[in-house]
JSON list of C-alpha atoms and ligand atoms in Angstrom, two decimals:
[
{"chain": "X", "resi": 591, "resn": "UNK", "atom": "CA", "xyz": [0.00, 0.00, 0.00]},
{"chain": "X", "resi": 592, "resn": "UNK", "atom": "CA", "xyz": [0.84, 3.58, -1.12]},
{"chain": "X", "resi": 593, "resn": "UNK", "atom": "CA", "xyz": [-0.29, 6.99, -0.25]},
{"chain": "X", "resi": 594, "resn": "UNK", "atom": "CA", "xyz": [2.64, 8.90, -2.33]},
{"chain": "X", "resi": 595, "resn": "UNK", "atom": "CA", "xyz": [3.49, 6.36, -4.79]},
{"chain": "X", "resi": 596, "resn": "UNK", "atom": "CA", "xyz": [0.72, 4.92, -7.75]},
{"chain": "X", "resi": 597, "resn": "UNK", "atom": "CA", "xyz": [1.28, 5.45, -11.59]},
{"chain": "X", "resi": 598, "resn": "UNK", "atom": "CA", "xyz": [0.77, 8.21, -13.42]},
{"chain": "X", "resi": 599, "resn": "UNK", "atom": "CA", "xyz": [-0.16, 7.56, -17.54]},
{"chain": "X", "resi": 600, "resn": "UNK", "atom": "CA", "xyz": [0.78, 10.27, -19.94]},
{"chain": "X", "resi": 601, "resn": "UNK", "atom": "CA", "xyz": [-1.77, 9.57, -22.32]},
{"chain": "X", "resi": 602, "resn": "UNK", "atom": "CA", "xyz": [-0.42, 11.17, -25.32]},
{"chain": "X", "resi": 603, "resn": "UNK", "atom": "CA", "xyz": [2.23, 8.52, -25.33]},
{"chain": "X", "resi": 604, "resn": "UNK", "atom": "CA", "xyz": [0.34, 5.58, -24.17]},
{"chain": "X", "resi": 605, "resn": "UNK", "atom": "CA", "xyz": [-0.50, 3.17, -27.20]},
{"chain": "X", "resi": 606, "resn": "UNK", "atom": "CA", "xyz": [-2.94, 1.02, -25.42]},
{"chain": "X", "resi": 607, "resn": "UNK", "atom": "CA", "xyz": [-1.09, -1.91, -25.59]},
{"chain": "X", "resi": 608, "resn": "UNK", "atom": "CA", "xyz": [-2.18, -3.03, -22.07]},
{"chain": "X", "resi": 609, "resn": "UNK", "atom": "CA", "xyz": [0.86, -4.77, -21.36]},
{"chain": "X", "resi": 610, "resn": "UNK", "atom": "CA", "xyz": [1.02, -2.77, -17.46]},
{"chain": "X", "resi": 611, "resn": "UNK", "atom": "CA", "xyz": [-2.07, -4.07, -17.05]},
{"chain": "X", "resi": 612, "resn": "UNK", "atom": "CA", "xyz": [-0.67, -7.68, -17.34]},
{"chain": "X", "resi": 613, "resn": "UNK", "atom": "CA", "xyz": [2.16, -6.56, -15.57]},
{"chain": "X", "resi": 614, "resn": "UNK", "atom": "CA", "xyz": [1.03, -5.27, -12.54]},
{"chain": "X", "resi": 615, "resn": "UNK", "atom": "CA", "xyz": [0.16, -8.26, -10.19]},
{"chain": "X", "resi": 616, "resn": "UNK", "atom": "CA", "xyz": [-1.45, -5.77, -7.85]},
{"chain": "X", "resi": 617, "resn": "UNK", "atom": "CA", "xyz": [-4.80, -4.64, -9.36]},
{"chain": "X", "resi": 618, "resn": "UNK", "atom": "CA", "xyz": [-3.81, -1.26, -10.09]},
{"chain": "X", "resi": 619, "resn": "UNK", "atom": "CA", "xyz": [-5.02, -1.02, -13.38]},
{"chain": "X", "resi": 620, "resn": "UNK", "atom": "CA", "xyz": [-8.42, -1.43, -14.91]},
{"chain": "X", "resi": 621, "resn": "UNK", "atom": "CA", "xyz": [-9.21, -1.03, -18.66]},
{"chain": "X", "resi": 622, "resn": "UNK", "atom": "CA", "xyz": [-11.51, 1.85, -19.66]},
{"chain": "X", "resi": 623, "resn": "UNK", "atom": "CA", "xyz": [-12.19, 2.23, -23.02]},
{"chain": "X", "resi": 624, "resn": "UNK", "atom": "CA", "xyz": [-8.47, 0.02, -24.27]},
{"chain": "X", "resi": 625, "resn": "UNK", "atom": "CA", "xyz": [-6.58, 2.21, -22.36]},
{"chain": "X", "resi": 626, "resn": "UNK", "atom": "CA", "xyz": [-5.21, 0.85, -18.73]},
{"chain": "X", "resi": 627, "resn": "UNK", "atom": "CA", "xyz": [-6.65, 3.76, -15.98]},
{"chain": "X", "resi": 628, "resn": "UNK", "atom": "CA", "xyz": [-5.21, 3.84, -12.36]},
{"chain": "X", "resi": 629, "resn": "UNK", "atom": "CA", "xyz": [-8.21, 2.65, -10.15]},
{"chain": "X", "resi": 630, "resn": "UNK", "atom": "CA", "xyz": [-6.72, 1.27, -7.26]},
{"chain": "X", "resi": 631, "resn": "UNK", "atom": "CA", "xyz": [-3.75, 3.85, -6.75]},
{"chain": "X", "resi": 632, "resn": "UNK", "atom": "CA", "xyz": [-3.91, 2.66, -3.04]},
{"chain": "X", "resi": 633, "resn": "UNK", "atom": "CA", "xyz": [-2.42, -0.97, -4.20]},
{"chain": "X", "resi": 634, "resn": "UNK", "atom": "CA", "xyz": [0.38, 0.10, -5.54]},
{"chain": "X", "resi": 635, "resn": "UNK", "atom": "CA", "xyz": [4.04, -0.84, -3.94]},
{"chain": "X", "resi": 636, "resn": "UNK", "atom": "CA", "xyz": [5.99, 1.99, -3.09]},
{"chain": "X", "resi": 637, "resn": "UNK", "atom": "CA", "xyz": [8.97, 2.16, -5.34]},
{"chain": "X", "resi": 638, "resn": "UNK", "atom": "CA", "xyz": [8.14, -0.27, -7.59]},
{"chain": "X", "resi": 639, "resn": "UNK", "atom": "CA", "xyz": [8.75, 0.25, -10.88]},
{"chain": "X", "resi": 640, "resn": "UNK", "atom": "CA", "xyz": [7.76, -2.57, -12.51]},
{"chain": "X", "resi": 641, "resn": "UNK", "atom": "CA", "xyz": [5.08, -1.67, -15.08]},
{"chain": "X", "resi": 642, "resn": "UNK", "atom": "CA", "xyz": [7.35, 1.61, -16.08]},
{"chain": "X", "resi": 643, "resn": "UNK", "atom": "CA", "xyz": [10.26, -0.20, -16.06]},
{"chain": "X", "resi": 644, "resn": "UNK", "atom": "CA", "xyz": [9.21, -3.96, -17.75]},
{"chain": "X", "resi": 645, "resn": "UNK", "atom": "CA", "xyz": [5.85, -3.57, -19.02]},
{"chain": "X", "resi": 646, "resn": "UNK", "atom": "CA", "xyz": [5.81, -0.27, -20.92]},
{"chain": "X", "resi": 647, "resn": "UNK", "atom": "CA", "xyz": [7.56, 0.53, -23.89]},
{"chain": "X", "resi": 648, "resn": "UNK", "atom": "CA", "xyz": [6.38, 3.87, -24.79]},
{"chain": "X", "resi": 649, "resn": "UNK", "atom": "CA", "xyz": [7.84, 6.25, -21.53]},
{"chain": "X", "resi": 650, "resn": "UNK", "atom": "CA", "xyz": [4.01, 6.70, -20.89]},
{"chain": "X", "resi": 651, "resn": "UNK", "atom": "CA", "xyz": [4.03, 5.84, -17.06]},
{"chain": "X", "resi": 652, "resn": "UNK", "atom": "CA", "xyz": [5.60, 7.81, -14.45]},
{"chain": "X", "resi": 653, "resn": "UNK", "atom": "CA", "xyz": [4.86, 8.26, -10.62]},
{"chain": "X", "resi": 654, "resn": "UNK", "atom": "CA", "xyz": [3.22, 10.67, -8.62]},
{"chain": "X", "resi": 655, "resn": "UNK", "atom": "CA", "xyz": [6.53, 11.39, -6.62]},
{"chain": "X", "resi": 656, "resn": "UNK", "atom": "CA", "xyz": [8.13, 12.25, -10.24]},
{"chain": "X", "resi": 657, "resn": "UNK", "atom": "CA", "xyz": [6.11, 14.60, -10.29]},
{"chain": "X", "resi": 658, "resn": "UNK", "atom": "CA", "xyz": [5.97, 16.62, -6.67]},
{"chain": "X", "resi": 659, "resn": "UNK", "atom": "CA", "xyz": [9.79, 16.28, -6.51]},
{"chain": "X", "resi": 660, "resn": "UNK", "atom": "CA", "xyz": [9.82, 18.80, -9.53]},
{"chain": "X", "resi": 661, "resn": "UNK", "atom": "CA", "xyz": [10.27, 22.35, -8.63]},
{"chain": "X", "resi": 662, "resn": "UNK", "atom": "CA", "xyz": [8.49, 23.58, -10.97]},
{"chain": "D", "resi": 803, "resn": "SF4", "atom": "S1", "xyz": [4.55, 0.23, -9.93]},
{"chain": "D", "resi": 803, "resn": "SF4", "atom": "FE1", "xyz": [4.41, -1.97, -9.47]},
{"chain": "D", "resi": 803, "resn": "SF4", "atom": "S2", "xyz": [2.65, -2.18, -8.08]},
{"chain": "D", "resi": 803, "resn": "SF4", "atom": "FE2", "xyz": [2.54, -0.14, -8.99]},
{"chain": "D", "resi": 803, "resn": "SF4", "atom": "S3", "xyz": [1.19, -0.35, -10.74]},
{"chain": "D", "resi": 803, "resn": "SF4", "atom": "FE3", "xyz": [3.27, -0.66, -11.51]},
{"chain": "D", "resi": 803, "resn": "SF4", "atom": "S4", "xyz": [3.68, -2.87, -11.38]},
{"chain": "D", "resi": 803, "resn": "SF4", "atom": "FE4", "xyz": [1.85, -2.41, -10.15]},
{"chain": "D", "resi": 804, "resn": "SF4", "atom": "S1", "xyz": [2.27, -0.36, -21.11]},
{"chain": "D", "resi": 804, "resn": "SF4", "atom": "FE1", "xyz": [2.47, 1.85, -21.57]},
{"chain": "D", "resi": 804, "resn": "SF4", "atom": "S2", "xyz": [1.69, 2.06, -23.66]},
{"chain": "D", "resi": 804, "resn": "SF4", "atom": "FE2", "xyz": [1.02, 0.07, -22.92]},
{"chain": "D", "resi": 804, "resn": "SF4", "atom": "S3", "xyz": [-1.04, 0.47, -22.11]},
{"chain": "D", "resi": 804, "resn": "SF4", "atom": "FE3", "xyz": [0.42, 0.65, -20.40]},
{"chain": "D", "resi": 804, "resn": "SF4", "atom": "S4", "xyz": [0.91, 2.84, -20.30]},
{"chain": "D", "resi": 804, "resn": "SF4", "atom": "FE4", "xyz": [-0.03, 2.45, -22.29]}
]
């Protein structure tokens, strides 16, 4: 479980291929319209990378602490 730590998808780069959604052994992920959405942000493991690092091909998933550590 993770407060400060779930994926974030960058749509504009995301293909659809679903592959982080067969990655992700947590339940993260659910399928809306053949693209994966983040419905369970709560199950993800902080500092895992898996799905970003294994599944996806496309750079399309980052994580909410990318994000706040940025200044601006
Ligand atoms: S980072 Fe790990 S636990 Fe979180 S969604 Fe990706 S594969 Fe699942
Ligand atoms: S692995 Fe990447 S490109 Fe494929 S569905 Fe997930 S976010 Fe989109």
């Amino acid at each position: 479980m993770a407060e400060n730590w779930y994926p974030i998808i960058d749509y504009s780069k995301c293909k659809g291929c679903l592959s982080c959604v067969e990655f992700c052994p947590n339940n993260v992920f659910k399928v809306e319209n053949g693209k994966p959405i983040v419905a369970n942000p709560a199950n993800c493991v902080e500092f895992c990378r898996g799905c970003q690092k294994a599944a996806c091909q496309y750079n399309a998933i980052t994580y909410y602490q990318d994000h706040k550590n940025r200044r601006c």
